[in-house]
mmCIF file as Biopython writes it, N, C-alpha, C and O atoms, coordinates in Angstrom:
data_model
#
loop_
_atom_site.group_PDB
_atom_site.id
_atom_site.type_symbol
_atom_site.label_atom_id
_atom_site.label_alt_id
_atom_site.label_comp_id
_atom_site.label_asym_id
_atom_site.label_entity_id
_atom_site.label_seq_id
_atom_site.pdbx_PDB_ins_code
_atom_site.Cartn_x
_atom_site.Cartn_y
_atom_site.Cartn_z
_atom_site.occupancy
_atom_site.B_iso_or_equiv
_atom_site.auth_seq_id
_atom_site.auth_asym_id
_atom_site.pdbx_PDB_model_num
ATOM 1   N N  . MET A ? 1  ? 20.025 -21.405 10.741  1.0 0.0 1  A 1 
ATOM 2   C CA . MET A ? 1  ? 21.012 -22.179 10.059  1.0 0.0 1  A 1 
ATOM 3   C C  . MET A ? 1  ? 20.691 -22.192 8.573   1.0 0.0 1  A 1 
ATOM 4   O O  . MET A ? 1  ? 19.582 -22.549 8.176   1.0 0.0 1  A 1 
ATOM 5   N N  . ARG A ? 2  ? 21.628 -21.817 7.776   1.0 0.0 2  A 1 
ATOM 6   C CA . ARG A ? 2  ? 21.406 -21.732 6.342   1.0 0.0 2  A 1 
ATOM 7   C C  . ARG A ? 2  ? 21.744 -23.049 5.667   1.0 0.0 2  A 1 
ATOM 8   O O  . ARG A ? 2  ? 22.782 -23.653 5.937   1.0 0.0 2  A 1 
ATOM 9   N N  . ARG A ? 3  ? 20.857 -23.484 4.790   1.0 0.0 3  A 1 
ATOM 10  C CA . ARG A ? 3  ? 21.081 -24.719 4.047   1.0 0.0 3  A 1 
ATOM 11  C C  . ARG A ? 3  ? 21.688 -24.386 2.701   1.0 0.0 3  A 1 
ATOM 12  O O  . ARG A ? 3  ? 21.351 -23.373 2.089   1.0 0.0 3  A 1 
ATOM 13  N N  . ASN A ? 4  ? 22.570 -25.231 2.252   1.0 0.0 4  A 1 
ATOM 14  C CA . ASN A ? 4  ? 23.103 -25.082 0.902   1.0 0.0 4  A 1 
ATOM 15  C C  . ASN A ? 4  ? 22.231 -25.904 -0.030  1.0 0.0 4  A 1 
ATOM 16  O O  . ASN A ? 4  ? 22.055 -27.107 0.163   1.0 0.0 4  A 1 
ATOM 17  N N  . THR A ? 5  ? 21.693 -25.246 -1.035  1.0 0.0 5  A 1 
ATOM 18  C CA . THR A ? 5  ? 20.863 -25.948 -2.010  1.0 0.0 5  A 1 
ATOM 19  C C  . THR A ? 5  ? 21.349 -25.604 -3.400  1.0 0.0 5  A 1 
ATOM 20  O O  . THR A ? 5  ? 22.041 -24.609 -3.614  1.0 0.0 5  A 1 
ATOM 21  N N  . ASN A ? 6  ? 20.977 -26.436 -4.322  1.0 0.0 6  A 1 
ATOM 22  C CA . ASN A ? 6  ? 21.318 -26.172 -5.709  1.0 0.0 6  A 1 
ATOM 23  C C  . ASN A ? 6  ? 20.457 -25.036 -6.232  1.0 0.0 6  A 1 
ATOM 24  O O  . ASN A ? 6  ? 19.351 -24.824 -5.737  1.0 0.0 6  A 1 
ATOM 25  N N  . PRO A ? 7  ? 20.948 -24.299 -7.230  1.0 0.0 7  A 1 
ATOM 26  C CA . PRO A ? 7  ? 20.115 -23.234 -7.802  1.0 0.0 7  A 1 
ATOM 27  C C  . PRO A ? 7  ? 18.858 -23.832 -8.446  1.0 0.0 7  A 1 
ATOM 28  O O  . PRO A ? 7  ? 18.799 -25.022 -8.755  1.0 0.0 7  A 1 
ATOM 29  N N  . PHE A ? 8  ? 17.870 -22.974 -8.635  1.0 0.0 8  A 1 
ATOM 30  C CA . PHE A ? 8  ? 16.644 -23.418 -9.284  1.0 0.0 8  A 1 
ATOM 31  C C  . PHE A ? 8  ? 16.969 -24.070 -10.615 1.0 0.0 8  A 1 
ATOM 32  O O  . PHE A ? 8  ? 17.875 -23.647 -11.332 1.0 0.0 8  A 1 
ATOM 33  N N  . GLU A ? 9  ? 16.225 -25.088 -10.922 1.0 0.0 9  A 1 
ATOM 34  C CA . GLU A ? 9  ? 16.347 -25.724 -12.225 1.0 0.0 9  A 1 
ATOM 35  C C  . GLU A ? 9  ? 14.938 -25.908 -12.772 1.0 0.0 9  A 1 
ATOM 36  O O  . GLU A ? 9  ? 14.111 -26.590 -12.167 1.0 0.0 9  A 1 
ATOM 37  N N  . ILE A ? 10 ? 14.678 -25.304 -13.900 1.0 0.0 10 A 1 
ATOM 38  C CA . ILE A ? 10 ? 13.351 -25.394 -14.506 1.0 0.0 10 A 1 
ATOM 39  C C  . ILE A ? 10 ? 13.421 -26.390 -15.655 1.0 0.0 10 A 1 
ATOM 40  O O  . ILE A ? 10 ? 14.248 -26.270 -16.559 1.0 0.0 10 A 1 
ATOM 41  N N  . THR A ? 11 ? 12.539 -27.364 -15.598 1.0 0.0 11 A 1 
ATOM 42  C CA . THR A ? 11 ? 12.517 -28.408 -16.605 1.0 0.0 11 A 1 
ATOM 43  C C  . THR A ? 11 ? 11.112 -28.520 -17.167 1.0 0.0 11 A 1 
ATOM 44  O O  . THR A ? 11 ? 10.136 -28.529 -16.417 1.0 0.0 11 A 1 
ATOM 45  N N  . THR A ? 12 ? 11.009 -28.605 -18.461 1.0 0.0 12 A 1 
ATOM 46  C CA . THR A ? 12 ? 9.719  -28.804 -19.104 1.0 0.0 12 A 1 
ATOM 47  C C  . THR A ? 12 ? 9.382  -30.289 -19.053 1.0 0.0 12 A 1 
ATOM 48  O O  . THR A ? 12 ? 10.185 -31.129 -19.459 1.0 0.0 12 A 1 
ATOM 49  N N  . ILE A ? 13 ? 8.208  -30.602 -18.558 1.0 0.0 13 A 1 
ATOM 50  C CA . ILE A ? 13 ? 7.749  -31.987 -18.466 1.0 0.0 13 A 1 
ATOM 51  C C  . ILE A ? 13 ? 6.511  -32.109 -19.342 1.0 0.0 13 A 1 
ATOM 52  O O  . ILE A ? 13 ? 5.636  -31.243 -19.338 1.0 0.0 13 A 1 
ATOM 53  N N  . SER A ? 14 ? 6.459  -33.186 -20.081 1.0 0.0 14 A 1 
ATOM 54  C CA . SER A ? 14 ? 5.323  -33.351 -20.983 1.0 0.0 14 A 1 
ATOM 55  C C  . SER A ? 14 ? 4.031  -33.441 -20.184 1.0 0.0 14 A 1 
ATOM 56  O O  . SER A ? 14 ? 4.047  -33.771 -18.998 1.0 0.0 14 A 1 
ATOM 57  N N  . GLY A ? 15 ? 2.939  -33.154 -20.822 1.0 0.0 15 A 1 
ATOM 58  C CA . GLY A ? 15 ? 1.636  -33.203 -20.182 1.0 0.0 15 A 1 
ATOM 59  C C  . GLY A ? 15 ? 1.230  -34.605 -19.764 1.0 0.0 15 A 1 
ATOM 60  O O  . GLY A ? 15 ? 0.265  -34.779 -19.020 1.0 0.0 15 A 1 
ATOM 61  N N  . ASN A ? 16 ? 1.954  -35.594 -20.235 1.0 0.0 16 A 1 
ATOM 62  C CA . ASN A ? 16 ? 1.628  -36.976 -19.884 1.0 0.0 16 A 1 
ATOM 63  C C  . ASN A ? 16 ? 2.125  -37.356 -18.491 1.0 0.0 16 A 1 
ATOM 64  O O  . ASN A ? 16 ? 1.726  -38.387 -17.951 1.0 0.0 16 A 1 
ATOM 65  N N  . GLN A ? 17 ? 2.993  -36.528 -17.908 1.0 0.0 17 A 1 
ATOM 66  C CA . GLN A ? 17 ? 3.577  -36.835 -16.602 1.0 0.0 17 A 1 
ATOM 67  C C  . GLN A ? 17 ? 2.525  -36.776 -15.477 1.0 0.0 17 A 1 
ATOM 68  O O  . GLN A ? 17 ? 2.567  -37.576 -14.542 1.0 0.0 17 A 1 
ATOM 69  N N  . PHE A ? 18 ? 1.597  -35.839 -15.575 1.0 0.0 18 A 1 
ATOM 70  C CA . PHE A ? 18 ? 0.566  -35.658 -14.556 1.0 0.0 18 A 1 
ATOM 71  C C  . PHE A ? 18 ? -0.796 -35.603 -15.225 1.0 0.0 18 A 1 
ATOM 72  O O  . PHE A ? 18 ? -0.917 -35.105 -16.344 1.0 0.0 18 A 1 
ATOM 73  N N  . PRO A ? 19 ? -1.818 -36.108 -14.552 1.0 0.0 19 A 1 
ATOM 74  C CA . PRO A ? 19 ? -3.140 -36.141 -15.184 1.0 0.0 19 A 1 
ATOM 75  C C  . PRO A ? 19 ? -3.803 -34.770 -15.311 1.0 0.0 19 A 1 
ATOM 76  O O  . PRO A ? 19 ? -4.649 -34.569 -16.182 1.0 0.0 19 A 1 
ATOM 77  N N  . ASP A ? 20 ? -3.416 -33.807 -14.428 1.0 0.0 20 A 1 
ATOM 78  C CA . ASP A ? 20 ? -4.029 -32.483 -14.492 1.0 0.0 20 A 1 
ATOM 79  C C  . ASP A ? 20 ? -3.121 -31.462 -13.819 1.0 0.0 20 A 1 
ATOM 80  O O  . ASP A ? 20 ? -2.132 -31.820 -13.179 1.0 0.0 20 A 1 
ATOM 81  N N  . LEU A ? 21 ? -3.466 -30.198 -13.969 1.0 0.0 21 A 1 
ATOM 82  C CA . LEU A ? 21 ? -2.662 -29.113 -13.422 1.0 0.0 21 A 1 
ATOM 83  C C  . LEU A ? 21 ? -2.550 -29.203 -11.907 1.0 0.0 21 A 1 
ATOM 84  O O  . LEU A ? 21 ? -1.475 -28.974 -11.353 1.0 0.0 21 A 1 
ATOM 85  N N  . GLN A ? 22 ? -3.631 -29.530 -11.238 1.0 0.0 22 A 1 
ATOM 86  C CA . GLN A ? 22 ? -3.608 -29.614 -9.776  1.0 0.0 22 A 1 
ATOM 87  C C  . GLN A ? 22 ? -2.607 -30.672 -9.303  1.0 0.0 22 A 1 
ATOM 88  O O  . GLN A ? 22 ? -1.903 -30.449 -8.318  1.0 0.0 22 A 1 
ATOM 89  N N  . SER A ? 23 ? -2.533 -31.784 -9.969  1.0 0.0 23 A 1 
ATOM 90  C CA . SER A ? 23 ? -1.573 -32.832 -9.600  1.0 0.0 23 A 1 
ATOM 91  C C  . SER A ? 23 ? -0.141 -32.361 -9.812  1.0 0.0 23 A 1 
ATOM 92  O O  . SER A ? 23 ? 0.734  -32.639 -8.992  1.0 0.0 23 A 1 
ATOM 93  N N  . ALA A ? 24 ? 0.100  -31.655 -10.897 1.0 0.0 24 A 1 
ATOM 94  C CA . ALA A ? 24 ? 1.437  -31.124 -11.159 1.0 0.0 24 A 1 
ATOM 95  C C  . ALA A ? 24 ? 1.834  -30.098 -10.110 1.0 0.0 24 A 1 
ATOM 96  O O  . ALA A ? 24 ? 2.970  -30.099 -9.636  1.0 0.0 24 A 1 
ATOM 97  N N  . GLN A ? 25 ? 0.907  -29.226 -9.745  1.0 0.0 25 A 1 
ATOM 98  C CA . GLN A ? 25 ? 1.192  -28.216 -8.723  1.0 0.0 25 A 1 
ATOM 99  C C  . GLN A ? 25 ? 1.451  -28.868 -7.372  1.0 0.0 25 A 1 
ATOM 100 O O  . GLN A ? 25 ? 2.348  -28.446 -6.642  1.0 0.0 25 A 1 
ATOM 101 N N  . ARG A ? 26 ? 0.689  -29.875 -7.039  1.0 0.0 26 A 1 
ATOM 102 C CA . ARG A ? 26 ? 0.873  -30.579 -5.770  1.0 0.0 26 A 1 
ATOM 103 C C  . ARG A ? 26 ? 2.250  -31.254 -5.720  1.0 0.0 26 A 1 
ATOM 104 O O  . ARG A ? 26 ? 2.904  -31.258 -4.677  1.0 0.0 26 A 1 
ATOM 105 N N  . ALA A ? 27 ? 2.682  -31.818 -6.837  1.0 0.0 27 A 1 
ATOM 106 C CA . ALA A ? 27 ? 3.989  -32.474 -6.893  1.0 0.0 27 A 1 
ATOM 107 C C  . ALA A ? 27 ? 5.127  -31.460 -6.766  1.0 0.0 27 A 1 
ATOM 108 O O  . ALA A ? 27 ? 6.182  -31.783 -6.221  1.0 0.0 27 A 1 
ATOM 109 N N  . ALA A ? 28 ? 4.924  -30.242 -7.262  1.0 0.0 28 A 1 
ATOM 110 C CA . ALA A ? 28 ? 5.964  -29.210 -7.226  1.0 0.0 28 A 1 
ATOM 111 C C  . ALA A ? 28 ? 6.051  -28.507 -5.882  1.0 0.0 28 A 1 
ATOM 112 O O  . ALA A ? 28 ? 7.072  -27.887 -5.583  1.0 0.0 28 A 1 
ATOM 113 N N  . LEU A ? 29 ? 5.023  -28.585 -5.073  1.0 0.0 29 A 1 
ATOM 114 C CA . LEU A ? 29 ? 4.948  -27.823 -3.831  1.0 0.0 29 A 1 
ATOM 115 C C  . LEU A ? 29 ? 6.140  -28.018 -2.894  1.0 0.0 29 A 1 
ATOM 116 O O  . LEU A ? 29 ? 6.663  -27.020 -2.398  1.0 0.0 29 A 1 
ATOM 117 N N  . PRO A ? 30 ? 6.600  -29.238 -2.623  1.0 0.0 30 A 1 
ATOM 118 C CA . PRO A ? 30 ? 7.742  -29.385 -1.710  1.0 0.0 30 A 1 
ATOM 119 C C  . PRO A ? 30 ? 8.999  -28.675 -2.201  1.0 0.0 30 A 1 
ATOM 120 O O  . PRO A ? 30 ? 9.740  -28.106 -1.399  1.0 0.0 30 A 1 
ATOM 121 N N  . PHE A ? 31 ? 9.244  -28.703 -3.493  1.0 0.0 31 A 1 
ATOM 122 C CA . PHE A ? 31 ? 10.432 -28.053 -4.054  1.0 0.0 31 A 1 
ATOM 123 C C  . PHE A ? 31 ? 10.316 -26.534 -3.964  1.0 0.0 31 A 1 
ATOM 124 O O  . PHE A ? 31 ? 11.282 -25.850 -3.625  1.0 0.0 31 A 1 
ATOM 125 N N  . VAL A ? 32 ? 9.140  -26.016 -4.266  1.0 0.0 32 A 1 
ATOM 126 C CA . VAL A ? 32 ? 8.909  -24.569 -4.183  1.0 0.0 32 A 1 
ATOM 127 C C  . VAL A ? 32 ? 9.036  -24.108 -2.731  1.0 0.0 32 A 1 
ATOM 128 O O  . VAL A ? 32 ? 9.657  -23.081 -2.456  1.0 0.0 32 A 1 
ATOM 129 N N  . ALA A ? 33 ? 8.455  -24.858 -1.811  1.0 0.0 33 A 1 
ATOM 130 C CA . ALA A ? 33 ? 8.513  -24.493 -0.393  1.0 0.0 33 A 1 
ATOM 131 C C  . ALA A ? 33 ? 9.951  -24.488 0.117   1.0 0.0 33 A 1 
ATOM 132 O O  . ALA A ? 33 ? 10.348 -23.570 0.835   1.0 0.0 33 A 1 
ATOM 133 N N  . ASP A ? 34 ? 10.731 -25.497 -0.242  1.0 0.0 34 A 1 
ATOM 134 C CA . ASP A ? 34 ? 12.136 -25.548 0.186   1.0 0.0 34 A 1 
ATOM 135 C C  . ASP A ? 34 ? 12.921 -24.358 -0.332  1.0 0.0 34 A 1 
ATOM 136 O O  . ASP A ? 34 ? 13.685 -23.744 0.413   1.0 0.0 34 A 1 
ATOM 137 N N  . ASN A ? 35 ? 12.740 -24.030 -1.595  1.0 0.0 35 A 1 
ATOM 138 C CA . ASN A ? 35 ? 13.470 -22.910 -2.177  1.0 0.0 35 A 1 
ATOM 139 C C  . ASN A ? 35 ? 13.006 -21.578 -1.601  1.0 0.0 35 A 1 
ATOM 140 O O  . ASN A ? 35 ? 13.821 -20.680 -1.389  1.0 0.0 35 A 1 
ATOM 141 N N  . LEU A ? 36 ? 11.719 -21.440 -1.349  1.0 0.0 36 A 1 
ATOM 142 C CA . LEU A ? 36 ? 11.199 -20.214 -0.754  1.0 0.0 36 A 1 
ATOM 143 C C  . LEU A ? 36 ? 11.771 -20.013 0.645   1.0 0.0 36 A 1 
ATOM 144 O O  . LEU A ? 36 ? 12.099 -18.890 1.029   1.0 0.0 36 A 1 
ATOM 145 N N  . GLN A ? 37 ? 11.890 -21.084 1.397   1.0 0.0 37 A 1 
ATOM 146 C CA . GLN A ? 37 ? 12.468 -20.993 2.735   1.0 0.0 37 A 1 
ATOM 147 C C  . GLN A ? 37 ? 13.906 -20.492 2.669   1.0 0.0 37 A 1 
ATOM 148 O O  . GLN A ? 37 ? 14.305 -19.647 3.471   1.0 0.0 37 A 1 
ATOM 149 N N  . VAL A ? 38 ? 14.679 -21.000 1.732   1.0 0.0 38 A 1 
ATOM 150 C CA . VAL A ? 38 ? 16.074 -20.571 1.579   1.0 0.0 38 A 1 
ATOM 151 C C  . VAL A ? 38 ? 16.136 -19.083 1.227   1.0 0.0 38 A 1 
ATOM 152 O O  . VAL A ? 38 ? 16.959 -18.350 1.774   1.0 0.0 38 A 1 
ATOM 153 N N  . VAL A ? 39 ? 15.273 -18.639 0.319   1.0 0.0 39 A 1 
ATOM 154 C CA . VAL A ? 39 ? 15.260 -17.235 -0.083  1.0 0.0 39 A 1 
ATOM 155 C C  . VAL A ? 39 ? 14.895 -16.335 1.093   1.0 0.0 39 A 1 
ATOM 156 O O  . VAL A ? 39 ? 15.538 -15.309 1.313   1.0 0.0 39 A 1 
ATOM 157 N N  . ILE A ? 40 ? 13.866 -16.716 1.847   1.0 0.0 40 A 1 
ATOM 158 C CA . ILE A ? 40 ? 13.445 -15.901 2.990   1.0 0.0 40 A 1 
ATOM 159 C C  . ILE A ? 40 ? 14.542 -15.846 4.049   1.0 0.0 40 A 1 
ATOM 160 O O  . ILE A ? 40 ? 14.822 -14.777 4.592   1.0 0.0 40 A 1 
ATOM 161 N N  . GLU A ? 41 ? 15.163 -16.985 4.347   1.0 0.0 41 A 1 
ATOM 162 C CA . GLU A ? 41 ? 16.251 -16.998 5.325   1.0 0.0 41 A 1 
ATOM 163 C C  . GLU A ? 41 ? 17.405 -16.100 4.871   1.0 0.0 41 A 1 
ATOM 164 O O  . GLU A ? 41 ? 18.004 -15.400 5.688   1.0 0.0 41 A 1 
ATOM 165 N N  . ASP A ? 42 ? 17.715 -16.117 3.592   1.0 0.0 42 A 1 
ATOM 166 C CA . ASP A ? 42 ? 18.777 -15.267 3.062   1.0 0.0 42 A 1 
ATOM 167 C C  . ASP A ? 42 ? 18.424 -13.791 3.190   1.0 0.0 42 A 1 
ATOM 168 O O  . ASP A ? 42 ? 19.278 -12.983 3.554   1.0 0.0 42 A 1 
ATOM 169 N N  . LEU A ? 43 ? 17.183 -13.428 2.897   1.0 0.0 43 A 1 
ATOM 170 C CA . LEU A ? 43 ? 16.753 -12.040 3.017   1.0 0.0 43 A 1 
ATOM 171 C C  . LEU A ? 43 ? 16.799 -11.559 4.467   1.0 0.0 43 A 1 
ATOM 172 O O  . LEU A ? 43 ? 17.137 -10.406 4.732   1.0 0.0 43 A 1 
ATOM 173 N N  . ILE A ? 44 ? 16.458 -12.442 5.401   1.0 0.0 44 A 1 
ATOM 174 C CA . ILE A ? 44 ? 16.552 -12.091 6.821   1.0 0.0 44 A 1 
ATOM 175 C C  . ILE A ? 44 ? 18.012 -11.902 7.206   1.0 0.0 44 A 1 
ATOM 176 O O  . ILE A ? 44 ? 18.362 -10.932 7.877   1.0 0.0 44 A 1 
ATOM 177 N N  . GLN A ? 45 ? 18.862 -12.829 6.781   1.0 0.0 45 A 1 
ATOM 178 C CA . GLN A ? 45 ? 20.276 -12.770 7.123   1.0 0.0 45 A 1 
ATOM 179 C C  . GLN A ? 45 ? 20.941 -11.512 6.556   1.0 0.0 45 A 1 
ATOM 180 O O  . GLN A ? 45 ? 21.818 -10.935 7.199   1.0 0.0 45 A 1 
ATOM 181 N N  . ARG A ? 46 ? 20.534 -11.086 5.365   1.0 0.0 46 A 1 
ATOM 182 C CA . ARG A ? 46 ? 21.110 -9.880  4.752   1.0 0.0 46 A 1 
ATOM 183 C C  . ARG A ? 46 ? 20.483 -8.599  5.290   1.0 0.0 46 A 1 
ATOM 184 O O  . ARG A ? 46 ? 20.949 -7.501  4.989   1.0 0.0 46 A 1 
ATOM 185 N N  . GLY A ? 47 ? 19.427 -8.741  6.086   1.0 0.0 47 A 1 
ATOM 186 C CA . GLY A ? 47 ? 18.798 -7.571  6.675   1.0 0.0 47 A 1 
ATOM 187 C C  . GLY A ? 47 ? 17.726 -6.937  5.812   1.0 0.0 47 A 1 
ATOM 188 O O  . GLY A ? 47 ? 17.227 -5.862  6.146   1.0 0.0 47 A 1 
ATOM 189 N N  . ALA A ? 48 ? 17.359 -7.575  4.712   1.0 0.0 48 A 1 
ATOM 190 C CA . ALA A ? 48 ? 16.316 -7.023  3.850   1.0 0.0 48 A 1 
ATOM 191 C C  . ALA A ? 48 ? 14.926 -7.249  4.434   1.0 0.0 48 A 1 
ATOM 192 O O  . ALA A ? 48 ? 14.002 -6.479  4.174   1.0 0.0 48 A 1 
ATOM 193 N N  . LEU A ? 49 ? 14.787 -8.309  5.224   1.0 0.0 49 A 1 
ATOM 194 C CA . LEU A ? 49 ? 13.535 -8.585  5.921   1.0 0.0 49 A 1 
ATOM 195 C C  . LEU A ? 49 ? 13.828 -8.665  7.413   1.0 0.0 49 A 1 
ATOM 196 O O  . LEU A ? 49 ? 14.909 -9.086  7.824   1.0 0.0 49 A 1 
ATOM 197 N N  . VAL A ? 50 ? 12.855 -8.257  8.216   1.0 0.0 50 A 1 
ATOM 198 C CA . VAL A ? 50 ? 12.965 -8.388  9.671   1.0 0.0 50 A 1 
ATOM 199 C C  . VAL A ? 50 ? 11.679 -9.021  10.187  1.0 0.0 50 A 1 
ATOM 200 O O  . VAL A ? 50 ? 10.621 -8.925  9.566   1.0 0.0 50 A 1 
ATOM 201 N N  . VAL A ? 51 ? 11.803 -9.664  11.332  1.0 0.0 51 A 1 
ATOM 202 C CA . VAL A ? 51 ? 10.641 -10.257 11.977  1.0 0.0 51 A 1 
ATOM 203 C C  . VAL A ? 51 ? 10.180 -9.289  13.057  1.0 0.0 51 A 1 
ATOM 204 O O  . VAL A ? 51 ? 10.917 -8.996  13.999  1.0 0.0 51 A 1 
ATOM 205 N N  . THR A ? 52 ? 8.955  -8.797  12.913  1.0 0.0 52 A 1 
ATOM 206 C CA . THR A ? 52 ? 8.363  -7.870  13.870  1.0 0.0 52 A 1 
ATOM 207 C C  . THR A ? 52 ? 6.994  -8.401  14.270  1.0 0.0 52 A 1 
ATOM 208 O O  . THR A ? 52 ? 6.126  -8.617  13.425  1.0 0.0 52 A 1 
ATOM 209 N N  . ASN A ? 53 ? 6.817  -8.607  15.566  1.0 0.0 53 A 1 
ATOM 210 C CA . ASN A ? 53 ? 5.547  -9.144  16.079  1.0 0.0 53 A 1 
ATOM 211 C C  . ASN A ? 53 ? 5.140  -10.427 15.358  1.0 0.0 53 A 1 
ATOM 212 O O  . ASN A ? 53 ? 3.963  -10.636 15.067  1.0 0.0 53 A 1 
ATOM 213 N N  . GLY A ? 54 ? 6.124  -11.286 15.073  1.0 0.0 54 A 1 
ATOM 214 C CA . GLY A ? 54 ? 5.851  -12.565 14.432  1.0 0.0 54 A 1 
ATOM 215 C C  . GLY A ? 54 ? 5.565  -12.488 12.947  1.0 0.0 54 A 1 
ATOM 216 O O  . GLY A ? 54 ? 5.132  -13.472 12.348  1.0 0.0 54 A 1 
ATOM 217 N N  . LYS A ? 55 ? 5.803  -11.320 12.340  1.0 0.0 55 A 1 
ATOM 218 C CA . LYS A ? 55 ? 5.540  -11.157 10.905  1.0 0.0 55 A 1 
ATOM 219 C C  . LYS A ? 55 ? 6.813  -10.736 10.188  1.0 0.0 55 A 1 
ATOM 220 O O  . LYS A ? 55 ? 7.635  -10.006 10.742  1.0 0.0 55 A 1 
ATOM 221 N N  . LEU A ? 56 ? 6.971  -11.196 8.962   1.0 0.0 56 A 1 
ATOM 222 C CA . LEU A ? 56 ? 8.094  -10.757 8.129   1.0 0.0 56 A 1 
ATOM 223 C C  . LEU A ? 56 ? 7.708  -9.461  7.436   1.0 0.0 56 A 1 
ATOM 224 O O  . LEU A ? 56 ? 6.670  -9.378  6.780   1.0 0.0 56 A 1 
ATOM 225 N N  . ILE A ? 57 ? 8.547  -8.460  7.586   1.0 0.0 57 A 1 
ATOM 226 C CA . ILE A ? 57 ? 8.290  -7.188  6.908   1.0 0.0 57 A 1 
ATOM 227 C C  . ILE A ? 57 ? 9.592  -6.678  6.308   1.0 0.0 57 A 1 
ATOM 228 O O  . ILE A ? 57 ? 10.668 -7.023  6.797   1.0 0.0 57 A 1 
ATOM 229 N N  . PRO A ? 58 ? 9.516  -5.865  5.259   1.0 0.0 58 A 1 
ATOM 230 C CA . PRO A ? 58 ? 10.733 -5.263  4.709   1.0 0.0 58 A 1 
ATOM 231 C C  . PRO A ? 58 ? 11.402 -4.391  5.754   1.0 0.0 58 A 1 
ATOM 232 O O  . PRO A ? 58 ? 10.726 -3.729  6.541   1.0 0.0 58 A 1 
ATOM 233 N N  . ASN A ? 59 ? 12.698 -4.387  5.764   1.0 0.0 59 A 1 
ATOM 234 C CA . ASN A ? 59 ? 13.455 -3.570  6.701   1.0 0.0 59 A 1 
ATOM 235 C C  . ASN A ? 59 ? 13.480 -2.135  6.193   1.0 0.0 59 A 1 
ATOM 236 O O  . ASN A ? 59 ? 14.076 -1.852  5.153   1.0 0.0 59 A 1 
ATOM 237 N N  . SER A ? 60 ? 12.848 -1.250  6.907   1.0 0.0 60 A 1 
ATOM 238 C CA . SER A ? 60 ? 12.781 0.162   6.478   1.0 0.0 60 A 1 
ATOM 239 C C  . SER A ? 60 ? 14.080 0.895   6.755   1.0 0.0 60 A 1 
ATOM 240 O O  . SER A ? 60 ? 14.252 2.026   6.301   1.0 0.0 60 A 1 
ATOM 241 N N  . LYS A ? 61 ? 14.998 0.282   7.487   1.0 0.0 61 A 1 
ATOM 242 C CA . LYS A ? 61 ? 16.276 0.921   7.811   1.0 0.0 61 A 1 
ATOM 243 C C  . LYS A ? 61 ? 17.389 0.532   6.862   1.0 0.0 61 A 1 
ATOM 244 O O  . LYS A ? 61 ? 18.533 0.946   7.047   1.0 0.0 61 A 1 
ATOM 245 N N  . GLY A ? 62 ? 17.075 -0.252  5.859   1.0 0.0 62 A 1 
ATOM 246 C CA . GLY A ? 62 ? 18.135 -0.716  4.985   1.0 0.0 62 A 1 
ATOM 247 C C  . GLY A ? 62 ? 17.864 -0.391  3.597   1.0 0.0 62 A 1 
ATOM 248 O O  . GLY A ? 62 ? 18.664 -0.714  2.720   1.0 0.0 62 A 1 
#
C-alpha cells in the first residue's frame, strides 16, 4: 500500500536547536526512515527493484 507524503523539505536549523550532531541525527531519523520507505516502495512498484530471497536487488530485466 502506497502512502501519500509531502515532498522532501530541507530546512536549516540553527545550531542552538540541538546540543550536538548525534542529537540532531537522532531527531531526523524518523523522517528519513519514512521517506526512504516511500522511495523503496515506489521503486518496487515501478519494477526498478525486486525482492529476491528476502533481499532488495536492482531488476536486471528492466
